[in-house]
PDB file of C-alpha atoms in Angstrom:
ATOM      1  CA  UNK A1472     -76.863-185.586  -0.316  1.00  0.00           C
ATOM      2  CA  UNK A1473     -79.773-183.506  -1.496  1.00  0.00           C
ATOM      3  CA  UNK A1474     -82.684-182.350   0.944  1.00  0.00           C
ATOM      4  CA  UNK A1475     -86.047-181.960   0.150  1.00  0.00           C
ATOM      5  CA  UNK A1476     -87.994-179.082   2.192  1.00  0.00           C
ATOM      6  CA  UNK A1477     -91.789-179.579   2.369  1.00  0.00           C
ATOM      7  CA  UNK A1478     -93.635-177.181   3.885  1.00  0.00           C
ATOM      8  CA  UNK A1479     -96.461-178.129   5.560  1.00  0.00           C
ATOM      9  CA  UNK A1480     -99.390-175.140   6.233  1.00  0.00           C
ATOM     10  CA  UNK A1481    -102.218-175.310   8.794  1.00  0.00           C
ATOM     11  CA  UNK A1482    -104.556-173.304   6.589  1.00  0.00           C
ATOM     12  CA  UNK A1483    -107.875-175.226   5.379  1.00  0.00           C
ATOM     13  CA  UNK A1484    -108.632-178.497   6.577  1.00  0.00           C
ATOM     14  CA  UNK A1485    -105.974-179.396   9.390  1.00  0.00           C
ATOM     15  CA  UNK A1486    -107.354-183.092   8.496  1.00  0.00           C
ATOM     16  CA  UNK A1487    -106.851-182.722   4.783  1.00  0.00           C
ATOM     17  CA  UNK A1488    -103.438-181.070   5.242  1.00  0.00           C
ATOM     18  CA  UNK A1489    -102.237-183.827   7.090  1.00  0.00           C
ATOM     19  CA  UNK A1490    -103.594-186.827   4.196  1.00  0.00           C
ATOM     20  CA  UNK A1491    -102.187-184.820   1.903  1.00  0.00           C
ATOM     21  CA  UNK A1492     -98.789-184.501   3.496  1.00  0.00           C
ATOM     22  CA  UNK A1493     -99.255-187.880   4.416  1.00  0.00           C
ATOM     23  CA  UNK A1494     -99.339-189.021   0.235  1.00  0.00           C
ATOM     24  CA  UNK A1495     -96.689-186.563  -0.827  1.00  0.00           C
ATOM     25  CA  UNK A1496     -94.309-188.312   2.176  1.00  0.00           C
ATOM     26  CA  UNK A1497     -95.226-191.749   0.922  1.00  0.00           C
ATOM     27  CA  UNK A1498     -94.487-190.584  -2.956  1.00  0.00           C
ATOM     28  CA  UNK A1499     -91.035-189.801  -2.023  1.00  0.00           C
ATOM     29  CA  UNK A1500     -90.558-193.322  -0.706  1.00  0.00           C
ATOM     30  CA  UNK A1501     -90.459-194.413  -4.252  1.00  0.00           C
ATOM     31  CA  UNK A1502     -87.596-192.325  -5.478  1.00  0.00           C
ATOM     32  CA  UNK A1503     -85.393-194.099  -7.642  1.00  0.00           C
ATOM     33  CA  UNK A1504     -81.851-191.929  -6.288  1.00  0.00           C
ATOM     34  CA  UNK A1505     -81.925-192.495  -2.685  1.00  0.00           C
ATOM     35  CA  UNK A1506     -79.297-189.906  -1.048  1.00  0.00           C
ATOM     36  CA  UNK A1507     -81.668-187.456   0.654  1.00  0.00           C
ATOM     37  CA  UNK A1508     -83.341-186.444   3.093  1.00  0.00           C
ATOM     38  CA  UNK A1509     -86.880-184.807   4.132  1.00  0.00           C
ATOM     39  CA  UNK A1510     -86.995-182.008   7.007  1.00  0.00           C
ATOM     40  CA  UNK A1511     -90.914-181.175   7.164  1.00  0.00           C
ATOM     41  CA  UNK A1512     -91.608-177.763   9.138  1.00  0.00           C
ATOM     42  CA  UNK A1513     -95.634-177.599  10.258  1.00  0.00           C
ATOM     43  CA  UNK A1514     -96.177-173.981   9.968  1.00  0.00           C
ATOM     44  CA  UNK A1515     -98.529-173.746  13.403  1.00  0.00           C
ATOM     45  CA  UNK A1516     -99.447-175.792  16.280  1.00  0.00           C
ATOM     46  CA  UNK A1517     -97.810-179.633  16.367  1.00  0.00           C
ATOM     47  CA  UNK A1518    -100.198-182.687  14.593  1.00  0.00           C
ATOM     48  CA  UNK A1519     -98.062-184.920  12.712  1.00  0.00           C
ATOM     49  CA  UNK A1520    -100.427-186.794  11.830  1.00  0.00           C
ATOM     50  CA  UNK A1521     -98.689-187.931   8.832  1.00  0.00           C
ATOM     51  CA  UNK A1522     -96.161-189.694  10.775  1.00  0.00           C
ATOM     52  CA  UNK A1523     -98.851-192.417  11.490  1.00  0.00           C
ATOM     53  CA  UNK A1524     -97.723-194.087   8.030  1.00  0.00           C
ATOM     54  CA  UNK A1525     -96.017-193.602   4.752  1.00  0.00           C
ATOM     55  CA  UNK A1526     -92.903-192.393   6.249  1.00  0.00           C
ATOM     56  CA  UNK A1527     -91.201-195.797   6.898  1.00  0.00           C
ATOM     57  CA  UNK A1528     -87.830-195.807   5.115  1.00  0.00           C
ATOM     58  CA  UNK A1529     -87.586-192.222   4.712  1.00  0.00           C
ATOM     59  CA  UNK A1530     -84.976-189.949   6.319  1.00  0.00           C
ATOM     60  CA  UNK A1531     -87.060-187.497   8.029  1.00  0.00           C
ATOM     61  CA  UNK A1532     -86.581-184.740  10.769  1.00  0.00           C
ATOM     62  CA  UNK A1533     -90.024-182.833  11.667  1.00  0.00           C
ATOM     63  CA  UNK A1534     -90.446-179.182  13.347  1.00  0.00           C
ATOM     64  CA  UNK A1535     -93.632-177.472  14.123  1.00  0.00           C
ATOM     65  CA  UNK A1536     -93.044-173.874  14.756  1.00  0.00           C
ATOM     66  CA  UNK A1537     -95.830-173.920  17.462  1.00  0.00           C
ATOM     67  CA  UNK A1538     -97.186-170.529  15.879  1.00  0.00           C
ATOM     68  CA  UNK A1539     -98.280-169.710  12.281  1.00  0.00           C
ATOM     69  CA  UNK A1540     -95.021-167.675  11.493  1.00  0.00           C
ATOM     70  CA  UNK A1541     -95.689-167.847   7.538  1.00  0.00           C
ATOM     71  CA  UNK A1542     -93.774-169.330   4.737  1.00  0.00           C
ATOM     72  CA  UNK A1543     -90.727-167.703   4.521  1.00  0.00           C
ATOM     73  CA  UNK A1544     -89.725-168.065   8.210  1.00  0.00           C
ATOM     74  CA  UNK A1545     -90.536-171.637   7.768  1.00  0.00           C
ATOM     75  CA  UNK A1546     -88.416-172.237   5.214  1.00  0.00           C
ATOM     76  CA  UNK A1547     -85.377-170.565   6.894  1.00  0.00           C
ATOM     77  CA  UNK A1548     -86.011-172.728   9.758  1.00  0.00           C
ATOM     78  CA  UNK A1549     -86.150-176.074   7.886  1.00  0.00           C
ATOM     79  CA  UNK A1550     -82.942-175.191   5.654  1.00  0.00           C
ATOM     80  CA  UNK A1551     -81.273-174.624   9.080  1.00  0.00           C
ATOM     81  CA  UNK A1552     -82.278-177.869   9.719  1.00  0.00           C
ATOM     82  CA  UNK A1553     -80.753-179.319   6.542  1.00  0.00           C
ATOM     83  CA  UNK A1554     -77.780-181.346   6.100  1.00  0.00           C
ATOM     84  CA  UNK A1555     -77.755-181.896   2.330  1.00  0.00           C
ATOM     85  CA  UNK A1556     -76.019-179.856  -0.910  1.00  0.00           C
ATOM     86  CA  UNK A1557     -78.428-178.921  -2.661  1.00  0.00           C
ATOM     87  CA  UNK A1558     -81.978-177.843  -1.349  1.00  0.00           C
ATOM     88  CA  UNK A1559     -85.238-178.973  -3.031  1.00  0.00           C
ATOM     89  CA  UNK A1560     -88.729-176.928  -1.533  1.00  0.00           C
ATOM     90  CA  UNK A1561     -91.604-178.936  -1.997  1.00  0.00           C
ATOM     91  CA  UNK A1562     -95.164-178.087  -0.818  1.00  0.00           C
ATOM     92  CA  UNK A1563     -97.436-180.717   1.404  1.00  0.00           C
ATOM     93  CA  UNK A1564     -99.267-181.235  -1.626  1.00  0.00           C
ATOM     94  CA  UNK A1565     -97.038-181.936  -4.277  1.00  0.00           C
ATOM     95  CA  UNK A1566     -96.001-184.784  -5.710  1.00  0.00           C
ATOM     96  CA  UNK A1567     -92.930-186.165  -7.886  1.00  0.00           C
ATOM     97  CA  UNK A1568     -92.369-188.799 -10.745  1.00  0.00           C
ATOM     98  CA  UNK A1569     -90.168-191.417  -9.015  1.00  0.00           C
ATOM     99  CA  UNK A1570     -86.727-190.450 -10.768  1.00  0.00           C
ATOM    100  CA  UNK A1571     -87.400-186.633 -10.414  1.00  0.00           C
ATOM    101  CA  UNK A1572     -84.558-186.673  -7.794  1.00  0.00           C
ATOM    102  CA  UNK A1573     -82.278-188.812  -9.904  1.00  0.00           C
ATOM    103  CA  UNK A1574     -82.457-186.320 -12.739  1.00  0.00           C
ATOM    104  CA  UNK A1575     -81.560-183.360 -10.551  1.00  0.00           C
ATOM    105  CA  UNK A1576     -79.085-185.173  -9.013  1.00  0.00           C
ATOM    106  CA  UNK A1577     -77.443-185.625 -12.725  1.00  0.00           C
ATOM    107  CA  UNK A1578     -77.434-181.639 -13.467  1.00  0.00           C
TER     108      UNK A1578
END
């Protein structure tokens, strides 16, 4: 199984974050290789808004750190979290093509 980390920052618009996260979740929905998972670590205070829609079908485990502890630390915490192989970081405003996962799972 591969696992895609997205990191999710509080900087900027909280509101904006969150519709952005919200897309990039609802993007991965459409991969065409379907063995992975998504742990999402909010870097600051709890919101999760994005869980209101666009997440439906995707594995997903969620962590907010409660306090901005930066991007490193966040990414320890979500590949702690991780079951998968191989690890994938992706940021809250990213997006990939539908068989980007399919390809990497092929290397």
């Amino acid at each position: 199984m591969k696992t895609l980390i997205v990191y999710a920052s509080q900087y900027g618009s909280t509101e904006k974050c969150a519709e952005l996260l919200a897309q990039t979740l609802a993007g991965l929905r459409h991969q065409t290789y379907k063995n992975f998972e998504v742990v999402v670590v909010e870097d600051g205070q709890p919101t999760a808004d994005f869980l209101q829609g666009g997440c439906e079908g995707l594995r997903l485990r969620y962590h907010a750190t409660g306090e901005h502890v930066g991007r490193s630390r966040a990414g320890n915490i979500a590949m702690e979290m991780a079951d998968g192989e191989f690890l994938n970081f992706l940021d809250d405003d990213a997006y990939f093509f539908a068989d980007h996962l399919e390809h990497m799972a092929g290397l």
